[in-house]
């Protein structure tokens, strides 16, 4: 319990040093990871049942060669593909936004530095250092958040593509 309190204090100190923009980075990171975990869950739990249902519906059809049958097949594949791709664009957008949110922290931190210089002069190094920390920490946090999302979102995108291709291959058209 003591280690959790120490960890919480470290996080609070980090946020106090980096400024309020870190809350926005944390929110974007949290949302990004919730969406990625949901997609992984969908791919491993929900989509296999959906795929099995589509395949059984296709195999139950008497007509699989006509133009109408191919349109039905295309519709089922398209519908499953849409379900596979749900929230993928939002995940990519959040990954791309994290460094930009960090940059917003840089700008606000530099404004703090300039305000300090304007009111206190350039002689107060401690106040300037606090502003510079407020400028660099959000940038670093945004980059780390984006890097954590880039790898997993690209893996997730590849899994979505493979799942779609396997579904297409499972529905032969004669």
Coordinates of C-alpha atoms in Angstrom, one line a residue:
X1 CA 0.0 0.0 0.0
X2 CA 2.9 2.3 0.8
X3 CA 4.4 1.8 -2.6
X4 CA 1.1 2.7 -4.3
X5 CA 0.9 5.9 -2.3
X6 CA 4.5 6.7 -3.3
X7 CA 3.7 6.0 -6.9
X8 CA 0.6 8.3 -6.7
X9 CA 2.7 11.0 -5.2
X10 CA 5.3 10.6 -8.1
X11 CA 2.5 10.9 -10.6
X12 CA 1.1 14.0 -8.9
X13 CA 4.5 15.6 -8.8
X14 CA 5.1 14.8 -12.5
X15 CA 1.8 16.4 -13.5
X16 CA 2.5 19.4 -11.3
X17 CA 5.8 19.9 -13.0
X18 CA 4.4 19.4 -16.5
X19 CA 1.2 21.4 -16.2
X20 CA -2.4 20.8 -16.8
X21 CA -1.9 19.8 -20.4
X22 CA -0.7 16.4 -19.1
X23 CA -4.3 15.7 -18.1
X24 CA -5.3 16.1 -21.7
X25 CA -2.5 13.8 -22.8
X26 CA -3.6 11.3 -20.1
X27 CA -7.2 11.5 -21.3
X28 CA -6.2 10.9 -25.0
X29 CA -4.0 8.0 -23.9
X30 CA -6.7 6.4 -21.8
X31 CA -9.3 6.7 -24.6
X32 CA -6.8 5.3 -27.1
X33 CA -6.1 2.3 -25.0
X34 CA -9.7 1.6 -24.1
X35 CA -10.5 1.6 -27.8
X36 CA -7.6 -0.6 -28.7
X37 CA -8.4 -3.1 -26.0
X38 CA -12.0 -3.2 -27.2
X39 CA -10.8 -3.9 -30.7
X40 CA -8.6 -6.7 -29.5
X41 CA -11.5 -8.1 -27.6
X42 CA -13.8 -7.9 -30.7
X43 CA -11.2 -9.7 -32.8
X44 CA -10.7 -12.5 -30.4
X45 CA -14.2 -13.0 -28.9
X46 CA -16.9 -11.5 -31.1
X47 CA -15.6 -11.7 -34.7
X48 CA -15.0 -15.4 -34.7
X49 CA -18.7 -16.0 -33.9
X50 CA -19.7 -13.5 -36.6
X51 CA -17.4 -15.1 -39.1
X52 CA -18.8 -18.6 -38.3
X53 CA -22.4 -17.3 -38.7
X54 CA -21.6 -15.7 -42.1
X55 CA -19.8 -18.9 -43.3
X56 CA -22.7 -21.1 -42.2
X57 CA -25.2 -18.7 -43.9
X58 CA -23.2 -18.9 -47.1
X59 CA -22.8 -22.7 -47.0
X60 CA -26.6 -23.0 -46.4
X61 CA -27.4 -21.1 -49.6
X62 CA -28.3 -23.3 -52.5
X63 CA -27.3 -20.6 -55.0
X64 CA -23.7 -19.4 -54.7
X65 CA -22.9 -18.8 -58.3
X66 CA -25.4 -16.2 -59.6
X67 CA -24.9 -12.5 -59.7
X68 CA -27.3 -12.0 -56.8
X69 CA -25.5 -14.5 -54.7
X70 CA -22.2 -12.7 -55.3
X71 CA -23.9 -9.4 -54.3
X72 CA -25.1 -11.0 -51.1
X73 CA -21.7 -12.3 -50.4
X74 CA -20.1 -8.9 -51.0
X75 CA -22.7 -7.3 -48.7
X76 CA -21.9 -9.8 -45.9
X77 CA -18.2 -9.2 -46.4
X78 CA -18.7 -5.4 -46.4
X79 CA -20.8 -5.5 -43.3
X80 CA -18.2 -7.6 -41.4
X81 CA -15.4 -5.4 -42.7
X82 CA -17.2 -2.3 -41.3
X83 CA -17.5 -4.0 -37.9
X84 CA -13.9 -4.9 -38.0
X85 CA -12.8 -1.3 -38.9
X86 CA -15.0 0.3 -36.2
X87 CA -13.0 2.9 -34.2
X88 CA -9.8 2.2 -36.1
X89 CA -9.8 5.7 -37.6
X90 CA -10.4 7.2 -34.1
X91 CA -7.5 5.2 -32.7
X92 CA -5.2 6.5 -35.4
X93 CA -6.4 10.0 -34.9
X94 CA -5.7 9.8 -31.1
X95 CA -2.2 8.4 -31.8
X96 CA -1.5 11.4 -34.1
X97 CA -3.0 13.9 -31.7
X98 CA -0.9 12.9 -28.7
X99 CA 2.3 14.7 -29.9
X100 CA 0.2 17.7 -30.9
X101 CA -1.3 17.9 -27.4
X102 CA 2.3 17.7 -26.1
X103 CA 3.2 20.5 -28.4
X104 CA 0.4 22.5 -26.9
X105 CA 2.0 21.9 -23.5
X106 CA 5.3 23.2 -24.9
X107 CA 3.6 26.4 -26.1
X108 CA 1.9 27.0 -22.8
X109 CA 5.1 26.3 -20.9
X110 CA 7.0 28.8 -23.1
X111 CA 4.4 31.4 -22.5
X112 CA 4.9 30.8 -18.8
X113 CA 8.7 31.4 -19.3
X114 CA 8.1 34.6 -21.2
X115 CA 5.6 35.9 -18.6
X116 CA 8.3 35.2 -15.9
X117 CA 10.9 37.0 -17.9
X118 CA 8.6 39.9 -18.5
X119 CA 7.6 40.3 -14.8
X120 CA 10.7 39.1 -13.0
X121 CA 13.4 39.7 -15.5
X122 CA 15.9 37.2 -16.7
X123 CA 17.7 36.9 -13.4
X124 CA 15.3 34.5 -11.7
X125 CA 16.6 31.1 -13.0
X126 CA 14.3 29.0 -10.8
X127 CA 11.1 30.5 -12.2
X128 CA 12.4 30.1 -15.7
X129 CA 13.4 26.5 -15.1
X130 CA 9.8 25.7 -13.9
X131 CA 8.4 27.1 -17.1
X132 CA 11.0 25.2 -19.2
X133 CA 10.0 22.0 -17.4
X134 CA 6.4 22.8 -18.1
X135 CA 7.4 23.2 -21.7
X136 CA 9.4 20.0 -22.2
X137 CA 7.5 17.4 -20.0
X138 CA 4.2 17.6 -22.0
X139 CA 6.1 17.1 -25.3
X140 CA 7.9 14.0 -23.9
X141 CA 4.6 12.7 -22.5
X142 CA 2.8 13.2 -25.8
X143 CA 5.6 11.4 -27.7
X144 CA 5.6 8.5 -25.3
X145 CA 1.8 8.2 -25.5
X146 CA 2.0 8.3 -29.3
X147 CA 4.8 5.7 -29.4
X148 CA 2.8 3.3 -27.2
X149 CA -0.1 3.6 -29.6
X150 CA 1.8 3.4 -32.9
X151 CA 3.0 -0.1 -32.4
X152 CA -0.2 -1.6 -31.1
X153 CA -2.5 0.2 -33.5
X154 CA -0.4 -0.9 -36.5
X155 CA -0.5 -4.5 -35.1
X156 CA -4.2 -4.2 -34.6
X157 CA -4.7 -2.8 -38.2
X158 CA -2.7 -5.8 -39.5
X159 CA -4.9 -8.2 -37.5
X160 CA -8.1 -6.5 -38.9
X161 CA -6.8 -6.9 -42.4
X162 CA -5.9 -10.6 -42.0
X163 CA -9.3 -11.3 -40.4
X164 CA -11.0 -9.7 -43.3
X165 CA -8.9 -11.6 -45.9
X166 CA -9.6 -14.9 -44.1
X167 CA -13.3 -14.2 -44.2
X168 CA -13.2 -13.5 -47.9
X169 CA -11.2 -16.7 -48.4
X170 CA -13.8 -18.6 -46.4
X171 CA -16.6 -17.6 -48.7
X172 CA -15.8 -19.3 -52.0
X173 CA -17.4 -17.9 -55.1
X174 CA -17.8 -20.4 -57.9

